[in-house]
Short mmCIF file of C-alpha atoms and ligand atoms in Angstrom, two decimals:
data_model
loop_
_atom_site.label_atom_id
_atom_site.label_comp_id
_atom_site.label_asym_id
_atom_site.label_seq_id
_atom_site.Cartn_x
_atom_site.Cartn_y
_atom_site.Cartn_z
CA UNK A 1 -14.37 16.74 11.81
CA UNK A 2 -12.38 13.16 11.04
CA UNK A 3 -10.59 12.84 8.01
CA UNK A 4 -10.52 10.33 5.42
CA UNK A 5 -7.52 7.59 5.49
CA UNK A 6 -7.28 6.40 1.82
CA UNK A 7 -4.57 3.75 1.07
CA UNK A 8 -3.01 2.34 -2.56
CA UNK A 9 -1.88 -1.45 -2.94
CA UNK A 10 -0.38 -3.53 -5.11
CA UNK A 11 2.76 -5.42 -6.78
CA UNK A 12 5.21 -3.30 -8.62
CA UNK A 13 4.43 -1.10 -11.91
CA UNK A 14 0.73 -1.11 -11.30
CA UNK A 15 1.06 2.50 -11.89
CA UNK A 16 0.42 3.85 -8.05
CA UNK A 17 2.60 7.26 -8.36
CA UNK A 18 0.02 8.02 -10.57
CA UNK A 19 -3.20 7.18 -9.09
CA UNK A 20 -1.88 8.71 -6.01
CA UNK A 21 -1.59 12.28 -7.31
CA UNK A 22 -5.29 11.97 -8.89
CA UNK A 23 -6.65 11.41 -5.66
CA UNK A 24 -4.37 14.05 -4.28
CA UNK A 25 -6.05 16.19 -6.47
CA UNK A 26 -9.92 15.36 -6.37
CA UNK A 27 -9.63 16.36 -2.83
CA UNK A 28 -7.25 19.54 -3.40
CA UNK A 29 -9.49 20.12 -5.61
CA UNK A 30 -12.78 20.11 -3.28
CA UNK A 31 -11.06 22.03 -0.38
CA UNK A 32 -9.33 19.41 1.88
CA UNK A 33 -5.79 19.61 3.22
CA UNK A 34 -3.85 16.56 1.92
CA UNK A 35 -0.89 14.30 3.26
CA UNK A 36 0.84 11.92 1.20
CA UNK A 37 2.89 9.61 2.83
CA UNK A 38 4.31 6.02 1.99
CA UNK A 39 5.49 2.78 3.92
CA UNK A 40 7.74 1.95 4.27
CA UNK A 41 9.01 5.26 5.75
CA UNK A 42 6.84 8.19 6.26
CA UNK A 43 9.08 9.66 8.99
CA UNK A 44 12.39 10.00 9.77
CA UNK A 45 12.56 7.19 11.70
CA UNK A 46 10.65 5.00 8.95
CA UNK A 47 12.68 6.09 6.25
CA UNK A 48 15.86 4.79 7.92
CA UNK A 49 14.13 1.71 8.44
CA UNK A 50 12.96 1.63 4.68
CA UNK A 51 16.83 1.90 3.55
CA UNK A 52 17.42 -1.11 6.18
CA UNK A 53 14.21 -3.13 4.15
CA UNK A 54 15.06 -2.15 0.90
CA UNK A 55 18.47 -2.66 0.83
CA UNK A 56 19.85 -5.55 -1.84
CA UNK A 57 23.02 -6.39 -0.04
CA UNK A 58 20.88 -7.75 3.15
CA UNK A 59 20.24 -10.62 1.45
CA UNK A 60 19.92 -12.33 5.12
CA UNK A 61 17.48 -11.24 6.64
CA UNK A 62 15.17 -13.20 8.43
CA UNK A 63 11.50 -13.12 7.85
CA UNK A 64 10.25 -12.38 10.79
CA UNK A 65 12.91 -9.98 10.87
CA UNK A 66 11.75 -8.22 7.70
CA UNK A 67 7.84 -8.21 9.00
CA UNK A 68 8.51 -6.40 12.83
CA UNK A 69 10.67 -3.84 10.74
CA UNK A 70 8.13 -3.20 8.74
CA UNK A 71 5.57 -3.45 11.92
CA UNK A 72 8.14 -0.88 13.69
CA UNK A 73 8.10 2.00 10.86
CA UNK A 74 4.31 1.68 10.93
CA UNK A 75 3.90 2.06 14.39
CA UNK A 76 5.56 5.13 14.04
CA UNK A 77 3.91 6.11 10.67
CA UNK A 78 0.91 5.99 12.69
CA UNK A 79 1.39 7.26 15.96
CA UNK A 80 3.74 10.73 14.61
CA UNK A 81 1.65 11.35 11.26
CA UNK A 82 -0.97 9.41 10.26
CA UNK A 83 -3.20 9.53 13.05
CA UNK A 84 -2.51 12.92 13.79
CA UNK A 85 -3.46 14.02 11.11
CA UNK A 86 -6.42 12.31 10.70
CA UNK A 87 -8.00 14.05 14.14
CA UNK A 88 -7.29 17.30 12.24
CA UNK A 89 -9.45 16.60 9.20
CA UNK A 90 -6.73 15.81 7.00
CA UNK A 91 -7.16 13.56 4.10
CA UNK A 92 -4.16 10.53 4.13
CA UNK A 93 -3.34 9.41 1.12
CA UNK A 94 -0.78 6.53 2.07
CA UNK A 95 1.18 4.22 -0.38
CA UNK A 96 1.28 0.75 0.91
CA UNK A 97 -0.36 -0.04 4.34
CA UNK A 98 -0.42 -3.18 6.48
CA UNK A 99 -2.39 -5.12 3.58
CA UNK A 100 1.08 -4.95 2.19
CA UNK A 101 2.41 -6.64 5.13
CA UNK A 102 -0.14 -9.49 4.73
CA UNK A 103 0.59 -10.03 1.51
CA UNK A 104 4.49 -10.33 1.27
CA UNK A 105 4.97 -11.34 4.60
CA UNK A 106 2.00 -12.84 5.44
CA UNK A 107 1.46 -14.72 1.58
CA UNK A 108 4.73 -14.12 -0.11
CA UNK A 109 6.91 -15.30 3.07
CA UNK A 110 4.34 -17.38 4.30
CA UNK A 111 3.95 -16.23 7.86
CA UNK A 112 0.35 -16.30 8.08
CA UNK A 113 -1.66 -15.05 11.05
CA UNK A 114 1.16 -13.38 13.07
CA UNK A 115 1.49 -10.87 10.22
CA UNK A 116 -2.24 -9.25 11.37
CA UNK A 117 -1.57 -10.06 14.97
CA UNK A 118 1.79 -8.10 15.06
CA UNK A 119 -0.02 -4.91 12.86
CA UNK A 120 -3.09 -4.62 15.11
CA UNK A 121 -0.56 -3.59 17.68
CA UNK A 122 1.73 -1.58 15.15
CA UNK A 123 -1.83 0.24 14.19
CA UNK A 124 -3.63 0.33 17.60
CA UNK A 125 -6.28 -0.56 15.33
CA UNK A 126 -6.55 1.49 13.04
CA UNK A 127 -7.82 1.01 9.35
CA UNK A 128 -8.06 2.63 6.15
CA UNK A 129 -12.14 4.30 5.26
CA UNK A 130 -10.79 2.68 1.49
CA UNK A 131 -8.42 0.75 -0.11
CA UNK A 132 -7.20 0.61 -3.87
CA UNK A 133 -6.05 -2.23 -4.96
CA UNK A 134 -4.31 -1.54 -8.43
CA UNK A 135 -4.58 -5.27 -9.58
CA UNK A 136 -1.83 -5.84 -12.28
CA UNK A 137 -0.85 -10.32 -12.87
CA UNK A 138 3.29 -10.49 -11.66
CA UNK A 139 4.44 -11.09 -14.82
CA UNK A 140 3.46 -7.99 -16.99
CA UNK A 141 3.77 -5.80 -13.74
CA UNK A 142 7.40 -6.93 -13.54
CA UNK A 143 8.11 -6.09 -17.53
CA UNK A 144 6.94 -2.54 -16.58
CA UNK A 145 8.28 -2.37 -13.28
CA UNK A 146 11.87 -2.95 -15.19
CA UNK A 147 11.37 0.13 -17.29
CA UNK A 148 10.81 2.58 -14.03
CA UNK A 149 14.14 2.17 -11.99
CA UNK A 150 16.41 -1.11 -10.09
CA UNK A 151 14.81 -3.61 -8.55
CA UNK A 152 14.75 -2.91 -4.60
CA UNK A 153 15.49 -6.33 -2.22
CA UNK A 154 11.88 -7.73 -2.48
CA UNK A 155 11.30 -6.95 -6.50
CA UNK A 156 14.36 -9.55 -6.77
CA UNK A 157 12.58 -12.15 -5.46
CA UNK A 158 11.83 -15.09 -7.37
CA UNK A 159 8.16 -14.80 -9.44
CA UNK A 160 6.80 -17.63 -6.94
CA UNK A 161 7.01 -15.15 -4.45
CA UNK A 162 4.99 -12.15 -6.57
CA UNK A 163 2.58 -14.94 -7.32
CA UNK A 164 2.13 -15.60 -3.56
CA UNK A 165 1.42 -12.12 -2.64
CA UNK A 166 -0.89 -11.69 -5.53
CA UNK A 167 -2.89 -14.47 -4.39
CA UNK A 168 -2.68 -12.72 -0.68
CA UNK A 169 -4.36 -9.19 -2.16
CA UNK A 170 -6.92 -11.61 -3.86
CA UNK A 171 -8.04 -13.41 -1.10
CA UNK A 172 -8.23 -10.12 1.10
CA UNK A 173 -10.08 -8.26 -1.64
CA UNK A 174 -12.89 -10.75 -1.25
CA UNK A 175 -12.68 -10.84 2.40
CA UNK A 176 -12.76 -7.52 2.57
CA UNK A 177 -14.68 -5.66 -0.39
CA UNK A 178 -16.56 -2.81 1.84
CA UNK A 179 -13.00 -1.40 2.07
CA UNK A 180 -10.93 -2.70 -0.56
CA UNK A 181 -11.70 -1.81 -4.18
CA UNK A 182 -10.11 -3.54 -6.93
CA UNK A 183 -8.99 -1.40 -9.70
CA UNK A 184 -7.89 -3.07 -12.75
CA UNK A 185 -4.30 -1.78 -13.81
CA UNK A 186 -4.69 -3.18 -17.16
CA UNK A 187 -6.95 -0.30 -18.03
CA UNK A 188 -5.64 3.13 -18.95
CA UNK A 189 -4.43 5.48 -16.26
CA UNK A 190 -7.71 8.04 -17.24
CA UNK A 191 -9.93 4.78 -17.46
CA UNK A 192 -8.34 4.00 -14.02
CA UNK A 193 -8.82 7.36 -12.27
CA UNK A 194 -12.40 7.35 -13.63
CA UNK A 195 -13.00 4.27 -11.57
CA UNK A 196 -11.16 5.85 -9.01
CA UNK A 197 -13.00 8.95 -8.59
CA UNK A 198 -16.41 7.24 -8.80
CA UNK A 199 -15.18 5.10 -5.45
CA UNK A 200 -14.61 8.23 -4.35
CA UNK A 201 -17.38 10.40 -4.92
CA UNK A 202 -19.35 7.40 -3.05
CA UNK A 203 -17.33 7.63 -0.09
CA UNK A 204 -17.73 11.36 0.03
CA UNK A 205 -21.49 11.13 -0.28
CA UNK A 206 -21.49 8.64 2.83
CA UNK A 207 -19.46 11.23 4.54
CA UNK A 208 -22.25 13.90 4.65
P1 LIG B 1 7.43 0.57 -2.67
O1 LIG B 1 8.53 0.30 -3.64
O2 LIG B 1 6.07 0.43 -3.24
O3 LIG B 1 7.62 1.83 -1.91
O4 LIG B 1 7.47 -0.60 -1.56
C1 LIG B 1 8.62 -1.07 -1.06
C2 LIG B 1 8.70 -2.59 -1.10
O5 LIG B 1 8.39 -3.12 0.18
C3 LIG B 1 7.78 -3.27 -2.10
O6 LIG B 1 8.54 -4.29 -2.76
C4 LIG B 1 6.71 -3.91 -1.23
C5 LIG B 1 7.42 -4.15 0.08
N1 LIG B 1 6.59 -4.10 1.29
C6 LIG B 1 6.46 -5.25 2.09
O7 LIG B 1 7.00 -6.29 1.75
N2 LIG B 1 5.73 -5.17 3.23
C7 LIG B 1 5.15 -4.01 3.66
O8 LIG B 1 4.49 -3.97 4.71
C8 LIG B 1 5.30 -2.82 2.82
C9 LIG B 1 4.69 -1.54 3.26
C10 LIG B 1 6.03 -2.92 1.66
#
């Protein structure tokens, strides 16, 4: 049997970590075998390249630059664990996918179509069954993203650029709303995992 691929987006302090262990558990819960992963990083290899991304002091780097990196530790998110595991009948739970890409590089640096072009490749293809999209406006989810931890390299961006890549997940929420679900982050975490799990138990009903 195929698995389910199940990915979380959205701009800082939209409360992900803890979406992502709810759905971790509603299918621990009904008998599946979970991985949780993240991008950037997933593997070795990605999580070097996530320091290299991440990292304040490279305050130079060019935006194309910044997109292939983050094109390269997908490629081999996908090709060493994601996909994998998905021919075994895992679930993937994965935080951030290339709708992330789209949005801050695509949006947010403004590089437009090359962003998709470049991730086909990076994915052979491949795309989530569902997508959360824990929709929180820039402003308050900075204010709460300030309370969690420092800012990595792209949280120190100027608000213009959170306001771009909000307006990216926007526009692909409506292009895409078979796959991507908006969740609104201004709710509760319970009232959010209700709406979660409802998605959910949907998708797992098409699944029989
Ligand atoms: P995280 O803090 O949610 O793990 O994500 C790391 C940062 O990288 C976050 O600011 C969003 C950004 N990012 C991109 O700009 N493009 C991408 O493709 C991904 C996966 C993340």
């Amino acid at each position: 049997m195929k698995g389910l691929f199940i990915t979380l987006e959205g701009g800082d302090g939209a409360g992900k970590s803890t979406q992502i262990r709810n759905i971790e558990s509603f299918f621990t819960e009904r008998g599946f075998v979970v991985v949780h992963t993240r991008e950037p990083g997933g593997t070795p290899i990605g999580e070097k390249l996530r320091e290299i991304l991440l990292d304040k002091n490279n305050k130079e780097m060019d935006p194309v630059a910044e997109m292939l990196i983050y094109a390269a530790s997908r490629a081999q998110h996908v090709a060493e664990v994601i996909r994998p595991a998905i021919e075994e009948g895992k679930v993937v739970i994965c935080d951030r996918f290339t709708d992330s890409s789209i949005a801050y590089q695509g949006y947010g640096r403004g590089l437009g179509d090359m962003v998709s072009e470049v991730n086909a490749r990076a994915t052979g293809g491949l795309e989530p069954d569902i997508t959360f999209w824990l929709d929180i406006d820039p402003e308050t989810g900075k204010e709460r993203a300030k309370q969690v931890g420092e800012p990595d390299r792209l949280e120190l961006e100027k608000m213009d650029f959170h306001y771009r890549f909000y307006e990216g997940y926007k526009a692909m929420a409506m292009e895409h709303p078979g796959r991507i679900k908006r969740i609104d982050a201004s709710m509760t975490p319970d009232e959010m995992k209700d709406a979660i799990y409802a998605h959910l138990e949907r998708l797992c009903a098409k699944d029989q």
